[in-house]
Tab-separated table of C-alpha atoms and ligand atoms in Angstrom:
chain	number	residue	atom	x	y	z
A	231	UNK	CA	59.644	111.665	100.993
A	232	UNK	CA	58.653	107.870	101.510
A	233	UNK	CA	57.077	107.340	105.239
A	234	UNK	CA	55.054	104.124	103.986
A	235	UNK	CA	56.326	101.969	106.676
A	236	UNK	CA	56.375	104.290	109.644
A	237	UNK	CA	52.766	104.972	108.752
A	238	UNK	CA	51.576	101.494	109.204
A	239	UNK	CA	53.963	100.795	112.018
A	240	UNK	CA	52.645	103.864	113.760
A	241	UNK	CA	49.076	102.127	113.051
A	242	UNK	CA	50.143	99.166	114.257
A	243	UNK	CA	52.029	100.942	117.323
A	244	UNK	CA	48.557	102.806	118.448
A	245	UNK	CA	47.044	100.157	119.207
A	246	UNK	CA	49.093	98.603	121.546
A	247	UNK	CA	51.058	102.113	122.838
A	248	UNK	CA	49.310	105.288	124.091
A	249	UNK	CA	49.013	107.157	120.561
A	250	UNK	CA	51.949	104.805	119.584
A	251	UNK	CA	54.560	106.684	121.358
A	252	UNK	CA	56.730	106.103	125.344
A	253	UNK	CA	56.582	109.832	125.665
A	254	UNK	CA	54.555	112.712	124.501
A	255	UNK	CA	57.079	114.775	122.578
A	256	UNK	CA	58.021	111.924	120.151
A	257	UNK	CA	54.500	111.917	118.590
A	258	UNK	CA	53.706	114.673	115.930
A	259	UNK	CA	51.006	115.049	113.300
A	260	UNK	CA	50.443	113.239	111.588
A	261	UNK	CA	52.723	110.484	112.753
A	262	UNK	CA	56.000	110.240	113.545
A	263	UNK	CA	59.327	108.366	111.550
A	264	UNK	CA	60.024	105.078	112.999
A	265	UNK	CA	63.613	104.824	113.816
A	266	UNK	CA	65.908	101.441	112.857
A	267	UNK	CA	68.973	102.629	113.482
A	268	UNK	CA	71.529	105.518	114.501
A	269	UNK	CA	75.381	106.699	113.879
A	270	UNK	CA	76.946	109.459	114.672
A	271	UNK	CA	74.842	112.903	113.905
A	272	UNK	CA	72.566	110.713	112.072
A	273	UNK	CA	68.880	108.992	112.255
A	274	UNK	CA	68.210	106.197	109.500
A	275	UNK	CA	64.440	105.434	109.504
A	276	UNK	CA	62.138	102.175	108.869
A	277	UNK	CA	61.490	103.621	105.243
A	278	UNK	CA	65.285	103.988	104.589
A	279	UNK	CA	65.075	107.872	104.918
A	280	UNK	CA	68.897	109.568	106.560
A	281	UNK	CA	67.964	112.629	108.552
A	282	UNK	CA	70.919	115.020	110.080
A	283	UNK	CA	69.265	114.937	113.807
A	284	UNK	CA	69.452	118.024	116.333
A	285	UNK	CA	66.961	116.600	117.964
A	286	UNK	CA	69.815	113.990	119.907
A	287	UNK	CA	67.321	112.152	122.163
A	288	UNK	CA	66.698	115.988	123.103
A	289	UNK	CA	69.473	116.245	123.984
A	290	UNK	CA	71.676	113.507	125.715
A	291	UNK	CA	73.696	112.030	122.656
A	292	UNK	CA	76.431	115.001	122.547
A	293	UNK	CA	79.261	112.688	120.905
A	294	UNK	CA	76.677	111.927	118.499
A	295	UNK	CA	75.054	108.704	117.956
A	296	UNK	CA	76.832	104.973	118.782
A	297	UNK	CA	80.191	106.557	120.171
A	298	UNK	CA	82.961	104.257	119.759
A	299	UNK	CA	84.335	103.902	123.154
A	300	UNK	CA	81.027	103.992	125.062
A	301	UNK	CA	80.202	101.219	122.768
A	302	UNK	CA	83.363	99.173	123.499
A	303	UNK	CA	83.122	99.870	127.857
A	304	UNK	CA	79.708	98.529	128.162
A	305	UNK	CA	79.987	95.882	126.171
A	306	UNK	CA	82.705	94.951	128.679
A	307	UNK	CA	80.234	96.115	131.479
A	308	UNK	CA	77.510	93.968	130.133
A	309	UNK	CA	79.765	90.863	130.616
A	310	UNK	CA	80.603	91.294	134.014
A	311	UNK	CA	76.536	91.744	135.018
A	312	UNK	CA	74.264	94.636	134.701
A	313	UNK	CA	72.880	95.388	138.187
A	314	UNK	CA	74.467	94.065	141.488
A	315	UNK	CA	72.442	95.937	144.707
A	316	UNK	CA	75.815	96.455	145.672
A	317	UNK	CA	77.968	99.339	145.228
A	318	UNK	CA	80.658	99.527	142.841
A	319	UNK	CA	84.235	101.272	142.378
A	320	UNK	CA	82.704	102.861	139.084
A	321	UNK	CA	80.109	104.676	140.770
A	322	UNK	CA	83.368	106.664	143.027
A	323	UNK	CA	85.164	106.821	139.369
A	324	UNK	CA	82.232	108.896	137.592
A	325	UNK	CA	81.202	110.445	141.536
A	326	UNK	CA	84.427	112.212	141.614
A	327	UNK	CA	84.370	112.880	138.161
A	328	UNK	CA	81.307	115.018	138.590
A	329	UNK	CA	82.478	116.627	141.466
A	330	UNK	CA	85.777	117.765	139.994
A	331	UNK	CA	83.689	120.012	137.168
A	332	UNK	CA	80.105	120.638	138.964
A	333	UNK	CA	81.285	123.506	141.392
A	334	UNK	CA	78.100	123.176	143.825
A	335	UNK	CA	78.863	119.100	144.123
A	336	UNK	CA	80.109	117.972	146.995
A	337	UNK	CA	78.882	114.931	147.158
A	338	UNK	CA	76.453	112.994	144.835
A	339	UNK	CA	73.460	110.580	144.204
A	340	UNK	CA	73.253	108.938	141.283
A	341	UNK	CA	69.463	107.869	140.178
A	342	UNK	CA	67.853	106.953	136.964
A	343	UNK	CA	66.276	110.021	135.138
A	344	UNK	CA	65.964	113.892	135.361
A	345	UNK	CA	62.395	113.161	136.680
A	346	UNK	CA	63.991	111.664	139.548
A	347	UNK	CA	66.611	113.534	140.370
A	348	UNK	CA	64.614	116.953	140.408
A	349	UNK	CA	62.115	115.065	142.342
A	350	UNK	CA	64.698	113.962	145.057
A	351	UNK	CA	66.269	117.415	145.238
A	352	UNK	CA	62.720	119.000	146.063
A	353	UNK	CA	62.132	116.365	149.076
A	354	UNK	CA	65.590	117.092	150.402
A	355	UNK	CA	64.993	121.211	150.576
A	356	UNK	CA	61.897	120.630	151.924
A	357	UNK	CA	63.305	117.553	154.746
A	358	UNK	CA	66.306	119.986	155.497
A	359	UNK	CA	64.354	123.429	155.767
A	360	UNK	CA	61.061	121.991	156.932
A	361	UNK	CA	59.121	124.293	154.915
A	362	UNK	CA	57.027	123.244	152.332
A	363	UNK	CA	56.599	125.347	149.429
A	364	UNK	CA	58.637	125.896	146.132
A	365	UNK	CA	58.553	128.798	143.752
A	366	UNK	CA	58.904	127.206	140.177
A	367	UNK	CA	59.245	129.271	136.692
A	368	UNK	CA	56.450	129.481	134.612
A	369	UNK	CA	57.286	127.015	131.552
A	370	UNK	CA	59.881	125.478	133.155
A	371	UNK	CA	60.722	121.665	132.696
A	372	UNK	CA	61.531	119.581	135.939
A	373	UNK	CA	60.318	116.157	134.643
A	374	UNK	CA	56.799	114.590	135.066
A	375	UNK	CA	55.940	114.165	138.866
A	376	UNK	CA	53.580	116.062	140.706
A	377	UNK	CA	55.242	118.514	142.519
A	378	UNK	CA	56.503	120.179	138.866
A	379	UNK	CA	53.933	119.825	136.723
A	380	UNK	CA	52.281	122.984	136.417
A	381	UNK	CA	52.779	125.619	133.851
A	382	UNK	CA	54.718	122.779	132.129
A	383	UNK	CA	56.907	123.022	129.517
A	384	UNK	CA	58.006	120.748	126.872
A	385	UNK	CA	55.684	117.801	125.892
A	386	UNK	CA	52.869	119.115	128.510
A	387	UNK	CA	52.924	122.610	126.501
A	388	UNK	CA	53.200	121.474	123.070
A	389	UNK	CA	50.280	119.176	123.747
A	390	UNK	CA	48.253	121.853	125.436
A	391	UNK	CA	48.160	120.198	129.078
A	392	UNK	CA	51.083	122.733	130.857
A	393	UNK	CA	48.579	121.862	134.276
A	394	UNK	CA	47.968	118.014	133.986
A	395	UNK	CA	44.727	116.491	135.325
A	396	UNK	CA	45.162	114.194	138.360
A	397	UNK	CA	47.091	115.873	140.124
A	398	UNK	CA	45.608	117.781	143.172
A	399	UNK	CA	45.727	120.922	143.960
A	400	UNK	CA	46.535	120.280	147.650
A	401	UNK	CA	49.716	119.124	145.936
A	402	UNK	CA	50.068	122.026	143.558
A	403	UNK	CA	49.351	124.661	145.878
A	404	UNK	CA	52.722	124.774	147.403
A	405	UNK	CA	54.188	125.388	144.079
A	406	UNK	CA	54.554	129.092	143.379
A	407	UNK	CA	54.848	130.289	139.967
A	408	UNK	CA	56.682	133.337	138.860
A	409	UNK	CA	57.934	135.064	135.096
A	410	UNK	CA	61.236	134.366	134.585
A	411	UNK	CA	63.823	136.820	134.163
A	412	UNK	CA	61.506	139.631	136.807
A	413	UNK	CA	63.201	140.295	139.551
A	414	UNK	CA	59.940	142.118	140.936
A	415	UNK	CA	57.955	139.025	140.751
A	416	UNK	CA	60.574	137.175	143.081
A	417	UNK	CA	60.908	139.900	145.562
A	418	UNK	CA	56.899	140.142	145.956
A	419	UNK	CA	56.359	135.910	146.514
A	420	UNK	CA	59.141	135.972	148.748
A	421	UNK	CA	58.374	138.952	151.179
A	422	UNK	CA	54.507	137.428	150.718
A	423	UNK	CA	55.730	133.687	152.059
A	424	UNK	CA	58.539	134.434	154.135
A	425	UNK	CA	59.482	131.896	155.890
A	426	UNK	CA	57.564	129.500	154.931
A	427	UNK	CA	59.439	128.550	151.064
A	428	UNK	CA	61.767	125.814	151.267
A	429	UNK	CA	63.554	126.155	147.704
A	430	UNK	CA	63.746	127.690	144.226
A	431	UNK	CA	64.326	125.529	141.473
A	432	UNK	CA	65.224	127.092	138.434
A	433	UNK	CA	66.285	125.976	134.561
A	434	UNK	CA	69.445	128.388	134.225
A	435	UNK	CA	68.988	128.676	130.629
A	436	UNK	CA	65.161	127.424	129.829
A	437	UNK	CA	65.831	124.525	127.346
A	438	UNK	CA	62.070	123.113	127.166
A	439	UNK	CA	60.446	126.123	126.522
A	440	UNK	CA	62.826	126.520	123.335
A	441	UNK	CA	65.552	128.605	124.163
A	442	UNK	CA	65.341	131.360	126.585
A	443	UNK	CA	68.461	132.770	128.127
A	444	UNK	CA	68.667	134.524	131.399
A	445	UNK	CA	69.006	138.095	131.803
A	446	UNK	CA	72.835	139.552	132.625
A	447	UNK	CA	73.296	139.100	136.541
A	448	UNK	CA	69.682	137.384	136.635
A	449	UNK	CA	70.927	133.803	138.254
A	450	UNK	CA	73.369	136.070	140.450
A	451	UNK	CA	70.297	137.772	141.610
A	452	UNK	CA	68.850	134.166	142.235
A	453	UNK	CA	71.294	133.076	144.153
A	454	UNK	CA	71.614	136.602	146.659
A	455	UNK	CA	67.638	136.664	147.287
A	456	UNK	CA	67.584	133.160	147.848
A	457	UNK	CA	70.737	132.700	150.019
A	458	UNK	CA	69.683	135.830	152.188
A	459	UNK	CA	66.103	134.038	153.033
A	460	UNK	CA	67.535	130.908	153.980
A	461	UNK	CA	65.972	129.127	150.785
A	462	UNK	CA	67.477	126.481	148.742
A	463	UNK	CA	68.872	127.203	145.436
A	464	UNK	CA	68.374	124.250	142.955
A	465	UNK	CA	69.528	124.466	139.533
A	466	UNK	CA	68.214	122.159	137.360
A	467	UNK	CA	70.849	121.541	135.163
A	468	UNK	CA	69.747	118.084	133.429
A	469	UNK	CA	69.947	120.076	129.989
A	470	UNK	CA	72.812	122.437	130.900
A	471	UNK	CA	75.079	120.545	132.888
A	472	UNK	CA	78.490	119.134	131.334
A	473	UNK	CA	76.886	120.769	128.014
A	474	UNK	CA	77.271	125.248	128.944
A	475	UNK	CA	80.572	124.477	130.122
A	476	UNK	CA	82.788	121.109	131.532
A	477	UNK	CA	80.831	122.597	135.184
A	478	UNK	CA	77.580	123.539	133.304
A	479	UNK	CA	75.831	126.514	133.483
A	480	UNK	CA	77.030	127.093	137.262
A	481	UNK	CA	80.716	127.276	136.130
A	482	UNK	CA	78.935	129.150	132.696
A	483	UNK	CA	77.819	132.062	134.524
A	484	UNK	CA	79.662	132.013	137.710
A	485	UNK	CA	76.585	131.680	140.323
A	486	UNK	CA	77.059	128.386	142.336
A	487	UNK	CA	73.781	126.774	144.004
A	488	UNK	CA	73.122	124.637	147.123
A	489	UNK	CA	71.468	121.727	144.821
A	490	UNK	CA	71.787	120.551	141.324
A	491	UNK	CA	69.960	117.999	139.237
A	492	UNK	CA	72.077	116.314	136.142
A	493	UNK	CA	70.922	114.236	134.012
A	494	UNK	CA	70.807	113.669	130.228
A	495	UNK	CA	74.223	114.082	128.820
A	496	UNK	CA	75.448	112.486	132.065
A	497	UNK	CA	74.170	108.809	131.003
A	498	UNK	CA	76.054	109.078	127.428
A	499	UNK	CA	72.365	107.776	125.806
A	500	UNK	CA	72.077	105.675	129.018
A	501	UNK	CA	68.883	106.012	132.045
A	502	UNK	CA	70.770	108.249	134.658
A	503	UNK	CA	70.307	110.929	137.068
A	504	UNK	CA	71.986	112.089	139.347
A	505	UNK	CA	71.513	115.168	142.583
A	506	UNK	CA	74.346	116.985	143.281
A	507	UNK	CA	75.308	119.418	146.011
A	508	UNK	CA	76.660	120.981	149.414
A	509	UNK	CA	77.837	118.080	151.930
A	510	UNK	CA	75.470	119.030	154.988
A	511	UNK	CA	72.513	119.178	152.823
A	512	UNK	CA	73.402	116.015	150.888
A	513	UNK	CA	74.146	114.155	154.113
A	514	UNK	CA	70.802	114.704	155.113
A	515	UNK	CA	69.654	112.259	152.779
A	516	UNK	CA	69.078	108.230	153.950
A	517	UNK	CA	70.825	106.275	154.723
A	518	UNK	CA	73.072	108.914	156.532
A	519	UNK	CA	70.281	111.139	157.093
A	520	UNK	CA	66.716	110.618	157.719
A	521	UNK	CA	65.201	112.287	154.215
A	522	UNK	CA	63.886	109.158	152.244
A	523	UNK	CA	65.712	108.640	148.815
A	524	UNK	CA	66.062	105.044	146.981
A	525	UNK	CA	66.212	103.276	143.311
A	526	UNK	CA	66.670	99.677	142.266
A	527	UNK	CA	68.490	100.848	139.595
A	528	UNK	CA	70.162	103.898	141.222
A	529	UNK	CA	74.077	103.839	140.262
A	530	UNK	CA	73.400	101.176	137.775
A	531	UNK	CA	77.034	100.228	135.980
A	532	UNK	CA	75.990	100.056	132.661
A	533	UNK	CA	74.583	103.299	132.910
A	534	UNK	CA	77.774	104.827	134.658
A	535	UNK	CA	80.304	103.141	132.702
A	536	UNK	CA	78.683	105.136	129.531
A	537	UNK	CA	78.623	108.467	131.921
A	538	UNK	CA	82.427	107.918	132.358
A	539	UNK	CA	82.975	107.563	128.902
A	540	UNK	CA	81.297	110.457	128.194
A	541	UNK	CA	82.566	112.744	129.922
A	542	UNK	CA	85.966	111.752	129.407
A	543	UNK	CA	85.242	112.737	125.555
A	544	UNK	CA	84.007	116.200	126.929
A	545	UNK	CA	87.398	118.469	126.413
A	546	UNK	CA	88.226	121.851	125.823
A	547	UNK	CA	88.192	121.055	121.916
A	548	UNK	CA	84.189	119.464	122.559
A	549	UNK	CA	83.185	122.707	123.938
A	550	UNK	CA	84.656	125.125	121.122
A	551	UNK	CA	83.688	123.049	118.425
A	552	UNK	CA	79.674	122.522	119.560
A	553	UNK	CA	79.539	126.108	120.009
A	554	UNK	CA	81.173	127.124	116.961
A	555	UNK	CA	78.212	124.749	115.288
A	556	UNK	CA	75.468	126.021	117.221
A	557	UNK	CA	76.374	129.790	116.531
A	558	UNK	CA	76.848	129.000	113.044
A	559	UNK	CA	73.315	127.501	112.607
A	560	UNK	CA	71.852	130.419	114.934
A	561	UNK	CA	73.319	132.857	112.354
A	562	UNK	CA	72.274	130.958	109.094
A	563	UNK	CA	68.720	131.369	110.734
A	564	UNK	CA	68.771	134.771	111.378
A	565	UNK	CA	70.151	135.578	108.503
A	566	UNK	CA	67.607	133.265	106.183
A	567	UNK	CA	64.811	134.825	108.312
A	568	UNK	CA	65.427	138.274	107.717
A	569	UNK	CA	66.153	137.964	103.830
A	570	UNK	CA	62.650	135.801	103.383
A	571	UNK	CA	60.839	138.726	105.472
A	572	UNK	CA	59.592	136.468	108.254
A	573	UNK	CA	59.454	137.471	111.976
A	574	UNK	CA	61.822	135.365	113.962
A	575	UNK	CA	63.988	135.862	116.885
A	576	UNK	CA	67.142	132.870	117.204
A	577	UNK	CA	68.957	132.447	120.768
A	578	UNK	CA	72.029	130.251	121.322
A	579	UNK	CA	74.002	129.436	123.691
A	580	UNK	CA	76.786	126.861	123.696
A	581	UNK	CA	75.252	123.781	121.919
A	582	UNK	CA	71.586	124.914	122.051
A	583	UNK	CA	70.101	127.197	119.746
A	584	UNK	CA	66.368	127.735	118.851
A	585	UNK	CA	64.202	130.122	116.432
A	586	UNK	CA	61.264	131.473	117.837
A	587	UNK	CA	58.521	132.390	114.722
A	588	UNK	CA	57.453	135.700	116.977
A	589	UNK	CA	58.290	139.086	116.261
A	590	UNK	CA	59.445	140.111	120.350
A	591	UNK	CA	62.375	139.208	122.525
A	592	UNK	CA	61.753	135.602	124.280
A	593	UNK	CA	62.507	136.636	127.446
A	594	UNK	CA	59.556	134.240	129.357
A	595	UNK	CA	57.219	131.414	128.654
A	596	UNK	CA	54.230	134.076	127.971
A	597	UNK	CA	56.154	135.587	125.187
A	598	UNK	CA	56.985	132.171	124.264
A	599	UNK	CA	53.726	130.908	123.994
A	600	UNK	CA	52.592	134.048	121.766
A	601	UNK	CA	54.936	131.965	118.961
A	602	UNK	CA	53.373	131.026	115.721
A	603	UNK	CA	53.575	127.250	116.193
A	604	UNK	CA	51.714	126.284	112.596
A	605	UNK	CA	54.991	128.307	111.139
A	606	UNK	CA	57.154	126.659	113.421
A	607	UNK	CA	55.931	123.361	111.925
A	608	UNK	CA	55.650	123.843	108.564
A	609	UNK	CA	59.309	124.930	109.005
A	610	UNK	CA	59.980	121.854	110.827
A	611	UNK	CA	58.368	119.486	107.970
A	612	UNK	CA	60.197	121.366	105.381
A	613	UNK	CA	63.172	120.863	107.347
A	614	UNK	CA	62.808	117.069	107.393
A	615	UNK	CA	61.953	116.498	103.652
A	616	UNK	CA	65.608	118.097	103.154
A	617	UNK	CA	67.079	115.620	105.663
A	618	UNK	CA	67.285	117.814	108.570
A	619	UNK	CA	65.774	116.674	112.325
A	620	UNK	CA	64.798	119.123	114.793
A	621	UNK	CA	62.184	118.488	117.565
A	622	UNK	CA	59.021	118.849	116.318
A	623	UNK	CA	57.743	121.600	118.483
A	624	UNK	CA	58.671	125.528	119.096
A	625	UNK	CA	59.079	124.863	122.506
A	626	UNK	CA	61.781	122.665	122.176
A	627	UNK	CA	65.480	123.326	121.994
A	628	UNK	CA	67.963	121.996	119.082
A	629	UNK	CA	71.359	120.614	120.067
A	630	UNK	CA	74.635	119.815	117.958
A	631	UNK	CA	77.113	117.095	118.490
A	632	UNK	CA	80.678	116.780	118.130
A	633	UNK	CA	80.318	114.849	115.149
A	634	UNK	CA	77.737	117.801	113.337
A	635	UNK	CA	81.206	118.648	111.610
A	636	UNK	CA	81.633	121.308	108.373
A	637	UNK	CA	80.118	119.773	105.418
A	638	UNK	CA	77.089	118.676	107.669
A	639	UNK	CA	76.442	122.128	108.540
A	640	UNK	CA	76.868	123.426	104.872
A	641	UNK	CA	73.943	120.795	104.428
A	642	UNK	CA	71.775	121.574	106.969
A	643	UNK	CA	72.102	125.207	105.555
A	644	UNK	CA	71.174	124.644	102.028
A	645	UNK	CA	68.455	122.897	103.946
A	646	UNK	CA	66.898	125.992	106.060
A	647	UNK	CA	67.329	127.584	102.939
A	648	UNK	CA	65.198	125.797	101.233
A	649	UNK	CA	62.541	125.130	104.216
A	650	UNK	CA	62.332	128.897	104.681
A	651	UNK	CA	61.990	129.239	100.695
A	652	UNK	CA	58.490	127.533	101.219
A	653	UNK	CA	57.424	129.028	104.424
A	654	UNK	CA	54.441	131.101	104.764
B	107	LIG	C1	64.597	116.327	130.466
B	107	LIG	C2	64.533	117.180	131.666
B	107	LIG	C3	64.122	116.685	132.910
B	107	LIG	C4	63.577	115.282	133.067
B	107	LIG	O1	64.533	114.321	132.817
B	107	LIG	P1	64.042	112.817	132.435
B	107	LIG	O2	65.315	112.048	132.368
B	107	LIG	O3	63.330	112.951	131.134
B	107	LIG	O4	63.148	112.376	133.526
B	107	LIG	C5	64.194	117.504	134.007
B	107	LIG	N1	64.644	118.757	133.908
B	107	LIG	C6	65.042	119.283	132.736
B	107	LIG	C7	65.569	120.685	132.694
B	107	LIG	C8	64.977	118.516	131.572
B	107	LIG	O5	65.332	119.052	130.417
């Protein structure tokens, strides 16, 4: 495989970029593929190499890359003016489009990122409950502010910083960590702080720690321990909403929170957010309320014409046919895995899927962690030199598109085959 111009544009990148890369997760050893252009479930790099990607922006581009009719509306959006500091009638089009599928959104406010949104969400259950601390999952994801960023997963974790320096630990030390999928654990932190925690924010299926799937009646557990304590439940649903089911993983498993954070999929490979919930807690939010929340770019209608778009393109027939690809792919892997004789466990779950190169059930980030990651990247180089994308790191998820259709699967399974064929 030919990477001669990504390797000198990634030389000429570090200089001017932190390690040449916008975000952590996009760099990997020894340097990444520069991208020139994408189109449908494909990546075309600087050094004309055609990857099939499951990577999809991790995870926002789930009608596959340069959709047609997203294309087409902002265009039309771009000629009418790209930011007003004025509302719009598109922001009530995609508003009420949310709330008709979300089942815990009453109301909504749209911002411009995940990071945001969860960040938002946390100030509100705090403003509204006037308690301060928050009980977080260990390797969960909530974006890169303060508040989240301990036991980290994606980027922080795969570059060995899950607690980042600078932040301090008067900040931290409201944030209380427990194992996902223990009941116990919950139980003890909440009869140890009663009183006193404001909200629980919780991945429902943990996408940034690979793929780890809650525990039957786990979230339903959630959802009684927190209501009966008076404690916020948020679900963080910027991976899993509009993408487990048309209401995300809420409608998925049938356990409806106070809060939600969307993002991702929601901006149809646009900057969006967006916090989602019950009326009296979202009205508590400024203007109408006095908890602080604001964005230059909040509701921006470039960004919401693409989330309309999108999730008009989201139909029964999306669902079945993502899924379908996923479990396919999920299968392939176990299958490949067991025939070579290497330890792997695969989990998928509508469009996500991820294999694991560890020999015990995933059910939290400490069995995660006890992956072999120098596998897990060996597989995911082998992977690419047979055309096939998938984030380069085991604690990521892989995603499929609408437009991953048959005869790309069949490829991307000759593919595994042949990455697992040299895999030590
Ligand atoms: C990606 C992600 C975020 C952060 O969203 P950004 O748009 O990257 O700020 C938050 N929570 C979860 C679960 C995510 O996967």
């Amino acid at each position: 495989m030919k990477l001669e111009k990504s390797k000198a544009l990634f030389e000429e990148a570090q200089k001017y970029l932190v390690k040449g890369v916008n975000s952590p997760v996009r760099y990997f050893k020894p340097y990444p593929f520069f991208v020139q252009k994408a189109k449908d479930c494909y990546l075309f790099d600087v050094d004309g190499n055609k990857y099939i990607d499951y990577c999809l922006a991790y995870g926002p581009m789930v009608l596959g890359h340069a959709n047609e009719a997203i294309i087409n509306a902002v265009k039309e959006q771009l000629e009418l003016g790209t930011a007003y500091g004025c509302p719009t009638e598109k922001e009530i089009i995609l508003a009420k489009e949310v709330i008709n599928r979300v089942p815990c959104a009453e109301m909504v406010r749209f911002v411009n990122s995940g990071t945001e949104a969860t960040m938002s969400a946390i100030r509100l259950a705090r403003g509204v409950t006037g308690r301060k601390k928050i009980i977080k999952f260990d390797g969960a994801y909530h974006g890169a502010h303060d508040y989240v960023l301990v036991k980290s997963g994606s980027g922080a974790l795969t570059h060995g910083t899950p607690n980042s320096p600078g932040i301090p630990e008067e900040t931290t030390k409201n944030t209380i960590l427990v194992p996902f999928n223990d009941e116990e654990a919950i139980e003890k932190v909440i009869k140890d702080n009663k009183d006193e925690i404001a909200c629980l924010i919780v991945e429902p299926v943990m996408g940034n720690v690979g793929c780890i799937l809650p525990k039957e009646g786990y979230l339903k557990f959630l959802r009684e321990i927190t209501e009966e304590n008076g404690i916020i439940l948020i679900f963080d649903e910027v991976i899993t909403g509009f993408r487990l089911a048309k209401g995300g993983a809420q409608e998925y498993y049938g356990v409806i929170p106070d809060l939600a954070t969307l993002g991702k999929i929601l901006g149809g490979g646009f900057p969006i957010g967006a916090i989602v919930g019950k009326k009296e807690i979202m009205e508590q939010m400024s203007p109408s309320g006095p908890i602080y929340q604001a964005g230059t770019f909040n509701g921006n209608p470039v960004s919401i014409t693409a989330g309309i778009e999108t999730l008009k393109q989201l139909d029964d027939k999306f669902y079945k046919e993502t899924t379908k690809t996923a479990e396919k792919l999920a299968n392939c892997l176990r299958e490949v895995s067991e025939r070579y004789n290497i330890p792997a466990k695969v989990y998928n779950i509508a469009s996500m899927f991820q294999i694991y190169f560890n020999d015990k059930e995933v059910l939290n980030y400490e069995i995660a962690k006890q992956s072999d990651t120098e596998r897990f990247m060996k597989y995911f180089w082998n992977l690419l030199e047979n055309g096939v994308f998938v984030p380069p790191s085991q604690f990521e998820c892989c995603f499929t598109s609408i437009k991953h259709n048959d005869e790309v699967v069949e490829k991307t399974m000759n593919a595994i085959e042949e990455a697992f064929k040299n895999l030590e």
